[in-house]
mmCIF file of C-alpha atoms in Angstrom:
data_model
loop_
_atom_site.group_PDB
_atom_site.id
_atom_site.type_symbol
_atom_site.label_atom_id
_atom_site.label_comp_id
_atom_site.label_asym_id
_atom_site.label_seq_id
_atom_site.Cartn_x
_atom_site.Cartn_y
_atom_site.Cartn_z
ATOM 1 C CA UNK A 5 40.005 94.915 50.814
ATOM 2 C CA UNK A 6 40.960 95.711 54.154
ATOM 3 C CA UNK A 7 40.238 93.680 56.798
ATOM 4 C CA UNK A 8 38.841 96.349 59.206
ATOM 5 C CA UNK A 9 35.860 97.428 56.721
ATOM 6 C CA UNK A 10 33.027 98.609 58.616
ATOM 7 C CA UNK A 11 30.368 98.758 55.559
ATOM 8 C CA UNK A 12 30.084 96.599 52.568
ATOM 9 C CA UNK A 13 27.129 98.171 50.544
ATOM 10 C CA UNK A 14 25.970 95.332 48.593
ATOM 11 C CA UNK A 15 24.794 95.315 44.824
ATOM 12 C CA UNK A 16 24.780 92.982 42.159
ATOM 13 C CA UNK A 17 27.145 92.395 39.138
ATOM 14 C CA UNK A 18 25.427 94.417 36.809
ATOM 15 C CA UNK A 19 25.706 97.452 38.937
ATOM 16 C CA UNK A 20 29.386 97.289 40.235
ATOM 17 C CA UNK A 21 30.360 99.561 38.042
ATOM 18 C CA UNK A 22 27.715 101.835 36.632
ATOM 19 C CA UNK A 23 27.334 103.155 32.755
ATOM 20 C CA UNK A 24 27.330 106.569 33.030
ATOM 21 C CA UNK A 25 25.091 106.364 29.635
ATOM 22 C CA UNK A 26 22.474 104.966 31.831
ATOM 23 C CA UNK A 27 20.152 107.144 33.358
ATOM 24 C CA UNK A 28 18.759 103.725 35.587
ATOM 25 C CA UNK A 29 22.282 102.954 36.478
ATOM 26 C CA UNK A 30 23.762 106.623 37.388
ATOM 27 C CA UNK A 31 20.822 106.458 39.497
ATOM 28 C CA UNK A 32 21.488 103.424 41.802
ATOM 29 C CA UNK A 33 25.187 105.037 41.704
ATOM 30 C CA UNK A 34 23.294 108.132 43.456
ATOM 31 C CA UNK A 35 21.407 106.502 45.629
ATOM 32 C CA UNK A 36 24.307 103.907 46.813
ATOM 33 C CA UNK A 37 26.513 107.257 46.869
ATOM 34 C CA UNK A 38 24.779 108.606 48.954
ATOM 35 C CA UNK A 39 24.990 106.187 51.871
ATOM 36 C CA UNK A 40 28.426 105.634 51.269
ATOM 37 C CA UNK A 41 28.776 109.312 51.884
ATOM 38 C CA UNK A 42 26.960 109.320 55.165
ATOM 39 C CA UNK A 43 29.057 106.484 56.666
ATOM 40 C CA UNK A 44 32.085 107.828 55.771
ATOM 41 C CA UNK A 45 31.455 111.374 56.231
ATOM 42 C CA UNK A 46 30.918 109.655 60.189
ATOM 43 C CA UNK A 47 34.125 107.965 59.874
ATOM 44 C CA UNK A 48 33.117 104.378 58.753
ATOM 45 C CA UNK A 49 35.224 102.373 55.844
ATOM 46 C CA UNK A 50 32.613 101.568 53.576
ATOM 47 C CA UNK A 51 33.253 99.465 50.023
ATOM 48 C CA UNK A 52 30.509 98.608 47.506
ATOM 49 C CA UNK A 53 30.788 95.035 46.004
ATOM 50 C CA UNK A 54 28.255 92.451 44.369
ATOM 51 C CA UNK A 55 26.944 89.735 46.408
ATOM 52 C CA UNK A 56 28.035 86.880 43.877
ATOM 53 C CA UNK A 57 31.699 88.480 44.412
ATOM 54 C CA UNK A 58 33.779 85.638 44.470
ATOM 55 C CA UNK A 59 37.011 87.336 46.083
ATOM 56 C CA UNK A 60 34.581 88.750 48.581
ATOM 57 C CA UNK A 61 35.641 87.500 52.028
ATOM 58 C CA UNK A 62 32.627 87.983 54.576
ATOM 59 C CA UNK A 63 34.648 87.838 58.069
ATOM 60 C CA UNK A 64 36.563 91.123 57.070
ATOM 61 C CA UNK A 65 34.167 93.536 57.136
ATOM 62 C CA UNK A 66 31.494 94.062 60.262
ATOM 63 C CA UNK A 67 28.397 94.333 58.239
ATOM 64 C CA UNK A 68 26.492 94.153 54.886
ATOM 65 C CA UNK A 69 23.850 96.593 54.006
ATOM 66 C CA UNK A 70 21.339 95.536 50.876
ATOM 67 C CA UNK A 71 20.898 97.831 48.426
ATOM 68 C CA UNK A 72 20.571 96.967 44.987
ATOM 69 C CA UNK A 73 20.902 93.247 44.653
ATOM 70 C CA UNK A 74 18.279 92.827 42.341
ATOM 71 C CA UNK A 75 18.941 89.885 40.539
ATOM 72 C CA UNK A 76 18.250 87.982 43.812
ATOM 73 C CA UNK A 77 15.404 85.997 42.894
ATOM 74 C CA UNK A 78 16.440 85.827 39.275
ATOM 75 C CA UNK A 79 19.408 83.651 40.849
ATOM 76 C CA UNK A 80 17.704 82.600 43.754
ATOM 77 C CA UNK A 81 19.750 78.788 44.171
ATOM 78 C CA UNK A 82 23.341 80.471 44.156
ATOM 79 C CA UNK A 83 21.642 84.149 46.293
ATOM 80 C CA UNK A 84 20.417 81.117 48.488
ATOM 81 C CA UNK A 85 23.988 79.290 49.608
ATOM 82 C CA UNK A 86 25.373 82.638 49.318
ATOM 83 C CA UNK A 87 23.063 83.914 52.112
ATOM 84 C CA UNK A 88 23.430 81.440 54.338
ATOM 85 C CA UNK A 89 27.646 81.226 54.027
ATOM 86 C CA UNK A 90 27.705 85.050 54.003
ATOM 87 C CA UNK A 91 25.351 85.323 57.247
ATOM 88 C CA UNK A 92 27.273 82.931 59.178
ATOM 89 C CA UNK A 93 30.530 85.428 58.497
ATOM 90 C CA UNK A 94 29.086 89.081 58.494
ATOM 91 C CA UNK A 95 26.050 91.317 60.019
ATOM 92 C CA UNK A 96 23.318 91.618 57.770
ATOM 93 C CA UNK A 97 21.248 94.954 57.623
ATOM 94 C CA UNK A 98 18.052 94.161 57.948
ATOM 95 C CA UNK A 99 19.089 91.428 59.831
ATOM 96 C CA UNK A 100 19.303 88.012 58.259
ATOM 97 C CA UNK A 101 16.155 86.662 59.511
ATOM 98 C CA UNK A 102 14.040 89.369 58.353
ATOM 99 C CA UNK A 103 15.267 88.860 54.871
ATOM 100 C CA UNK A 104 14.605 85.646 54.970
ATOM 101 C CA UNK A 105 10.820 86.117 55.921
ATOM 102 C CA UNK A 106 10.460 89.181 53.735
ATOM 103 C CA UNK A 107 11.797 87.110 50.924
ATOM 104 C CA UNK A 108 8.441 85.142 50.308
ATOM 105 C CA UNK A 109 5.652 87.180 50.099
ATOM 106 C CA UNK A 110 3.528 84.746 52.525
ATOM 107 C CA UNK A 111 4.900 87.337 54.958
ATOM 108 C CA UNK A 112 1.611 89.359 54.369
ATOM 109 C CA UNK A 113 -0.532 86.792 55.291
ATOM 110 C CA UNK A 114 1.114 87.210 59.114
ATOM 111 C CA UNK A 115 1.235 90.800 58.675
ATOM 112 C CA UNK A 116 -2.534 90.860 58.195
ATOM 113 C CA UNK A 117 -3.201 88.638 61.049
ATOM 114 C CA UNK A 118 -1.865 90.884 63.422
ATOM 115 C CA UNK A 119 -3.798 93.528 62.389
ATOM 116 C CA UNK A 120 -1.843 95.346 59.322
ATOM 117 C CA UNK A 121 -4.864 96.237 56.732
ATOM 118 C CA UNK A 122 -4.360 94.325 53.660
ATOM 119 C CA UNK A 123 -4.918 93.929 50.003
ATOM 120 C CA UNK A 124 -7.106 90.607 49.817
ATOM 121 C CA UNK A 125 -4.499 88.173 48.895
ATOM 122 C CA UNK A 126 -4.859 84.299 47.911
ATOM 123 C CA UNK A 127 -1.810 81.986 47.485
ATOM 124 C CA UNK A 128 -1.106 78.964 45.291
ATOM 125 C CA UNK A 129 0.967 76.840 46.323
ATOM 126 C CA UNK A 130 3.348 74.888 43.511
ATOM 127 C CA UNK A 131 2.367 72.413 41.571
ATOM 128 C CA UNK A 132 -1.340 73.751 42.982
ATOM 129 C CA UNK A 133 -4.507 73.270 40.265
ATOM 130 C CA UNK A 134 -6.249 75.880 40.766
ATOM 131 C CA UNK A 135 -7.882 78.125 37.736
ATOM 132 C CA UNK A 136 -7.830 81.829 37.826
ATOM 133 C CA UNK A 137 -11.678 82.042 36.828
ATOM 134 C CA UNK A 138 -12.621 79.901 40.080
ATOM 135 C CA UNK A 139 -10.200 82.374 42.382
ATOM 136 C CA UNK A 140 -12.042 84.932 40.982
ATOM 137 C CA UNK A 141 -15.588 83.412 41.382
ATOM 138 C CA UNK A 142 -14.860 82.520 45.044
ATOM 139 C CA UNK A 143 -13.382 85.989 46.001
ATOM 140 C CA UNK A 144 -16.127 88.261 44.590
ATOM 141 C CA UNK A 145 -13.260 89.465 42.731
ATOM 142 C CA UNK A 146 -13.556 91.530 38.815
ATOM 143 C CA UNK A 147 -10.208 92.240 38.611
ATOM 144 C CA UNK A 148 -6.987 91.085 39.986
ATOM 145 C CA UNK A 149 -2.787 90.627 39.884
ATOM 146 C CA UNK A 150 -1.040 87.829 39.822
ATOM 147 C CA UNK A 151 2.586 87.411 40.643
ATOM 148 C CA UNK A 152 5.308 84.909 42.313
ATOM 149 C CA UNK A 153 5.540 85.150 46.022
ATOM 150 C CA UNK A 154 9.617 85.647 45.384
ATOM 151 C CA UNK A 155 9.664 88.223 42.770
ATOM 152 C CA UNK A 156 10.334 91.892 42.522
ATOM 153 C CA UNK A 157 10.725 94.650 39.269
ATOM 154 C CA UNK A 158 7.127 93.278 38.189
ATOM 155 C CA UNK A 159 8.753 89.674 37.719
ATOM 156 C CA UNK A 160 5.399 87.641 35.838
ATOM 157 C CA UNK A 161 2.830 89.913 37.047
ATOM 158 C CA UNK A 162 0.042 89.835 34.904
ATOM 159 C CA UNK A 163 -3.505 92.184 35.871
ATOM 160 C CA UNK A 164 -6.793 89.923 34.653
ATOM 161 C CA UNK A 165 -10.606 90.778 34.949
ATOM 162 C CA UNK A 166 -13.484 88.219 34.701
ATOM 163 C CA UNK A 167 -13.641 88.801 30.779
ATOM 164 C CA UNK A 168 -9.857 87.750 30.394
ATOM 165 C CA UNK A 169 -8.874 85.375 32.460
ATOM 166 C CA UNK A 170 -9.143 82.715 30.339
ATOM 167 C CA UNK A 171 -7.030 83.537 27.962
ATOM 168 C CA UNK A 172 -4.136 84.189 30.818
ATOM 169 C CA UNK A 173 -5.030 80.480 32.675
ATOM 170 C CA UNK A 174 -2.222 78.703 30.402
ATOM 171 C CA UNK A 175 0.834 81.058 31.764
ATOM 172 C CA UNK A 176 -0.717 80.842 35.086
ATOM 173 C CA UNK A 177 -0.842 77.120 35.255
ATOM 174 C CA UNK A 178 2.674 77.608 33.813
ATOM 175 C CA UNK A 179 3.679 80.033 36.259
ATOM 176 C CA UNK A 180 2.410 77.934 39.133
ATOM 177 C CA UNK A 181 3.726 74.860 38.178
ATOM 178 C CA UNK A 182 7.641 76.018 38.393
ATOM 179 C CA UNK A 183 7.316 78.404 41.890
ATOM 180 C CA UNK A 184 4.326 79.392 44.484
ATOM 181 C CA UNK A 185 2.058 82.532 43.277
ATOM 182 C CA UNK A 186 -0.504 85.102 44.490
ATOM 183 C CA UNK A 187 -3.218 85.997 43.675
ATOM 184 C CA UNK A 188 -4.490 89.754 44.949
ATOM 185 C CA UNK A 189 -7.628 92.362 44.314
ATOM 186 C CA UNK A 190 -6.609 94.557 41.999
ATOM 187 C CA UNK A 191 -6.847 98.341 43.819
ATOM 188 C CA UNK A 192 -8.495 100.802 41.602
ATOM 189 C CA UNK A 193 -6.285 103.886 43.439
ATOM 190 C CA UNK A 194 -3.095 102.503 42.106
ATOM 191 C CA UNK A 195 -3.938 103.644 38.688
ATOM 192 C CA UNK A 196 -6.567 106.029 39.635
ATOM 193 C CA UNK A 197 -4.092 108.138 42.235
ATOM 194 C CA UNK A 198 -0.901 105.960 42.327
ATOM 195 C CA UNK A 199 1.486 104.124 45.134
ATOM 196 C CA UNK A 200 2.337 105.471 48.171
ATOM 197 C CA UNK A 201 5.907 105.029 49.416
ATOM 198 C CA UNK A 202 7.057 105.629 52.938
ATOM 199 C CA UNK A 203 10.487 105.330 54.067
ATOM 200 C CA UNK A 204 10.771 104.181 57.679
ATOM 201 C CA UNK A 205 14.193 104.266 59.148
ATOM 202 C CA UNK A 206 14.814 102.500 62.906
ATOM 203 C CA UNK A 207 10.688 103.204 63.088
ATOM 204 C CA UNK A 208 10.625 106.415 61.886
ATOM 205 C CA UNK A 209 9.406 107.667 58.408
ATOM 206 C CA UNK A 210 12.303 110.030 56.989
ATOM 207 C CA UNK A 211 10.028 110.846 53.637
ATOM 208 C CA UNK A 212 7.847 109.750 50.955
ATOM 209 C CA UNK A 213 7.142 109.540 47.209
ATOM 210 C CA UNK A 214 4.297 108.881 45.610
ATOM 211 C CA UNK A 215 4.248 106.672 42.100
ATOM 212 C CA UNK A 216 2.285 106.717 39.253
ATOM 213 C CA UNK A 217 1.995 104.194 36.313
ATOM 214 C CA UNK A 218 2.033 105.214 32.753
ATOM 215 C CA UNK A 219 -0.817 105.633 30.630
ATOM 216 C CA UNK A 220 -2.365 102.381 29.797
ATOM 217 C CA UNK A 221 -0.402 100.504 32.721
ATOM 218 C CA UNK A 222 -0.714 99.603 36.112
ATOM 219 C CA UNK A 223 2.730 98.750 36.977
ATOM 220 C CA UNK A 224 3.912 101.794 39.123
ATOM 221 C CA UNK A 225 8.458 101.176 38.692
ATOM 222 C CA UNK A 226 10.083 104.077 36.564
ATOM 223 C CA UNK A 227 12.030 101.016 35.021
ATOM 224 C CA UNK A 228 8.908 99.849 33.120
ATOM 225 C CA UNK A 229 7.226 103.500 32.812
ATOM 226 C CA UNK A 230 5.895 104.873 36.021
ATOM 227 C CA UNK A 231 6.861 108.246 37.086
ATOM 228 C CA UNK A 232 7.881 108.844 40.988
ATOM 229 C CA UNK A 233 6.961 112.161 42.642
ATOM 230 C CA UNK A 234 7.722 113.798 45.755
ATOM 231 C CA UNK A 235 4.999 113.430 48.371
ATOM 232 C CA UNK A 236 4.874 115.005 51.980
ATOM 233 C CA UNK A 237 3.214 111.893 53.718
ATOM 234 C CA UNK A 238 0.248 112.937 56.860
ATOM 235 C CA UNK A 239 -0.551 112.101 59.725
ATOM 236 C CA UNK A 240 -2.445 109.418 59.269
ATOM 237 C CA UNK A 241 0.438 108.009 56.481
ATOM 238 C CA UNK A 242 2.983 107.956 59.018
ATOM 239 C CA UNK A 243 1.051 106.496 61.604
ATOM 240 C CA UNK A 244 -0.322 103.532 59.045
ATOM 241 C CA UNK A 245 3.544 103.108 58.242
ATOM 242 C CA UNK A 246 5.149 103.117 61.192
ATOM 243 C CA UNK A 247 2.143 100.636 62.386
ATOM 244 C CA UNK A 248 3.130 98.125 59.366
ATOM 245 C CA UNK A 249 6.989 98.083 60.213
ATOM 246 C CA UNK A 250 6.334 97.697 64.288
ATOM 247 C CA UNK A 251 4.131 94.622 63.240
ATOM 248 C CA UNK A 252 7.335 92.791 61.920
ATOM 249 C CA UNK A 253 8.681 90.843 64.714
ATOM 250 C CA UNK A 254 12.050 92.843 64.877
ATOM 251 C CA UNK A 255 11.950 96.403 64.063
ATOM 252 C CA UNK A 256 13.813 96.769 60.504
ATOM 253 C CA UNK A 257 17.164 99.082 60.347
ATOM 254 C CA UNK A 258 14.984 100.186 56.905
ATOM 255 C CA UNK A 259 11.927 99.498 55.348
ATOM 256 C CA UNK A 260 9.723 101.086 52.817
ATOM 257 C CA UNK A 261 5.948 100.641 53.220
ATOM 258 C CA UNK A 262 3.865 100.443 50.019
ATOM 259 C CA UNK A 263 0.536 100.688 50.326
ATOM 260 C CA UNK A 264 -2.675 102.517 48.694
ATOM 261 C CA UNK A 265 -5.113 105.322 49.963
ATOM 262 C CA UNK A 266 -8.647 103.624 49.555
ATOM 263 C CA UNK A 267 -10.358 107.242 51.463
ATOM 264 C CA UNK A 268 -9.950 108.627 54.649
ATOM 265 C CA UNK A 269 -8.036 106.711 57.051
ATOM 266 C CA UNK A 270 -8.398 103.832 55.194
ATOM 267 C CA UNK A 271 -5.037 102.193 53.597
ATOM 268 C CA UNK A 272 -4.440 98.509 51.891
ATOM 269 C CA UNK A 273 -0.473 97.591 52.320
ATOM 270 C CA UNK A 274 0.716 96.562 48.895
ATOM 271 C CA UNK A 275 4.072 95.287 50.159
ATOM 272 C CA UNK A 276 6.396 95.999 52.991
ATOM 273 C CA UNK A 277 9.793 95.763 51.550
ATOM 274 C CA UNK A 278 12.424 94.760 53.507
ATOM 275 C CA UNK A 279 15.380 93.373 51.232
ATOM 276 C CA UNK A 280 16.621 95.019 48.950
ATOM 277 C CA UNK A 281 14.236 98.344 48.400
ATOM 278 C CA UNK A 282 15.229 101.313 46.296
ATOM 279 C CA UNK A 283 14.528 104.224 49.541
ATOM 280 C CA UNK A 284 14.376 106.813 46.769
ATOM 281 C CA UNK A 285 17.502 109.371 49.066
ATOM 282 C CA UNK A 286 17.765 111.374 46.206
ATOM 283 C CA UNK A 287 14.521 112.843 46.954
ATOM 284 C CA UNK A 288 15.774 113.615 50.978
ATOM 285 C CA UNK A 289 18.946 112.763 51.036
ATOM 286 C CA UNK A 290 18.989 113.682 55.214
ATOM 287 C CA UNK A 291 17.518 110.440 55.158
ATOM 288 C CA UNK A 292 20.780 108.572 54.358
ATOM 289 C CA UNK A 293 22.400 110.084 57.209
ATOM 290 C CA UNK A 294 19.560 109.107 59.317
ATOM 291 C CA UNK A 295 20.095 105.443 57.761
ATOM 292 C CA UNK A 296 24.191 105.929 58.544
ATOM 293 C CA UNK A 297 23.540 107.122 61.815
ATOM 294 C CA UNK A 298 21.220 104.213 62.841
ATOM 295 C CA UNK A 299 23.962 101.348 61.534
ATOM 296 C CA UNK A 300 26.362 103.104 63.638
ATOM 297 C CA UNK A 301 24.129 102.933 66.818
ATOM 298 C CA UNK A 302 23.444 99.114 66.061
ATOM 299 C CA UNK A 303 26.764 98.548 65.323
ATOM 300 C CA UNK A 304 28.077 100.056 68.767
ATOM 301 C CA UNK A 305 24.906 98.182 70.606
ATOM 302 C CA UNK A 306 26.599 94.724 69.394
ATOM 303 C CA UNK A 307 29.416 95.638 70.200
ATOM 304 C CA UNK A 308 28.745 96.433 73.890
ATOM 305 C CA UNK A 309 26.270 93.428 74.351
#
């Protein structure tokens, strides 16, 4: 690698090099493509390497953007001593903090106190006793999801009601024993009309998508089913948003805003990812020279501080 590399686009070692047999993996090729176009097409020396790269030297290259390192918080130890070597040598994008905050879903909690609308969340910590059926009791809650607070791809989420809890209060126990959990409503519109998606770039939504679980399911990824549309976000979309990412206490390079349509004007934030989110360019691909064109700008405003 050179040692003037402006862009490492960061992936994991699955995804270096993609199967072109694999519809999932020509896809994050597409997507990552597509950046890499955009920076270079504005004159930036971009390479695409795994974080766990171990001939990867951080100090050569001005910044790291995260993509698709989804294996994270499957190897979230080693991700963990990478991070922190890696940060003290290179730019993150979002910057390092962020990630680090985004990283544990707790972040909601602080995203709800300042005034984001929410889905009604409680969290366990570990090692926690605490039964499903009483969460559920004390809530007012019939149905609900439970996950790890440092998950992603649908990592141990489970969807209970009052009828079958029991029989899913042995892997919760489980679950909660090894890592800390959450515990949220369960939102009728995500099977009933689907996800939203908005992609927010330096504050600004680019575009949108709207996903929808398959028949019989509730988790909205295309990797376990769901199907992801095109979706011309309103007014009152953008505005809900552009409202979550502002809350954060720096304003993300990128972001992409999950949340749910309860009925007019009235939204419940699902997640605001902030790490490592698939931003779905090869539905608007303008939007990845929107994203190119805002590293460049905070690039050149380090540079001149």
């Amino acid at each position: 690698m050179s040692a003037t590399t402006d862009v490492i686009i960061l992936t994991e070692d699955r995804y270096t090099t993609p199967d072109p047999r694999d519809w999932y993996q020509q896809q994050i090729a597409t997507e990552d493509g597509l950046v890499a176009d955009a920076l270079r097409a504005r004159g930036q020396r971009v390479e695409r390497r795994s974080w766990a790269d171990p001939d990867m030297h951080w100090r050569e290259t001005r910044c790291a953007l995260f993509r698709s390192t989804w294996d994270y918080f499957d190897r979230f130890d080693e991700f963990n001593r990478w991070f922190d070597k890696a940060a003290a040598q290179t730019r993150f994008f979002n910057d390092a903090a962020t990630l680090r905050w985004n990283m544990d879903k707790r972040y909601l909690a602080e995203l709800g106190a300042a005034g984001v609308a929410m889905v009604p969340t409680v969290y366990v910590e570990r090692g926690e006793a605490t039964r499903l059926a009483d969460i559920l009791a004390a809530q007012g809650w019939s149905e609900a999801v439970f996950k790890p607070v440092v998950s992603g791809a649908a990592r141990l989420t489970y969807r209970i009601n009052t009828e079958n809890a029991a029989t899913h209060e042995a892997i919760f126990s489980n679950c909660a024993a090894a890592e800390a959990m959450m515990v949220q409503a369960f939102e009728p519109a995500i099977v009933n009309d689907g996800e939203l998606s908005l992609i927010v770039i330096d504050g600004l939504t680019t575009h949108a998508i709207r996903k929808t679980a398959k028949a019989g399911d509730f988790r909205v990824q295309d990797d376990h089913g769901g199907t992801v549309h095109a979706h011309a976000p309103a007014d009152d979309e953008r505005a809900f948003a552009e409202a979550a990412v502002r809350a954060c206490a720096t304003l993300p390079l990128y972001a992409r805003v999950d949340f749910v349509r309860r009925g007019p004007d009235d939204f419940r934030l699902m997640e605001l990812e902030l790490v490592e989110p698939e931003l779905f360019f090869r539905f608007h691909p303008p939007a990845a020279d929107a994203l190119a064109e805002a590293i460049i700008r905070r690039l050149a405003d380090a540079s001149e501080a």
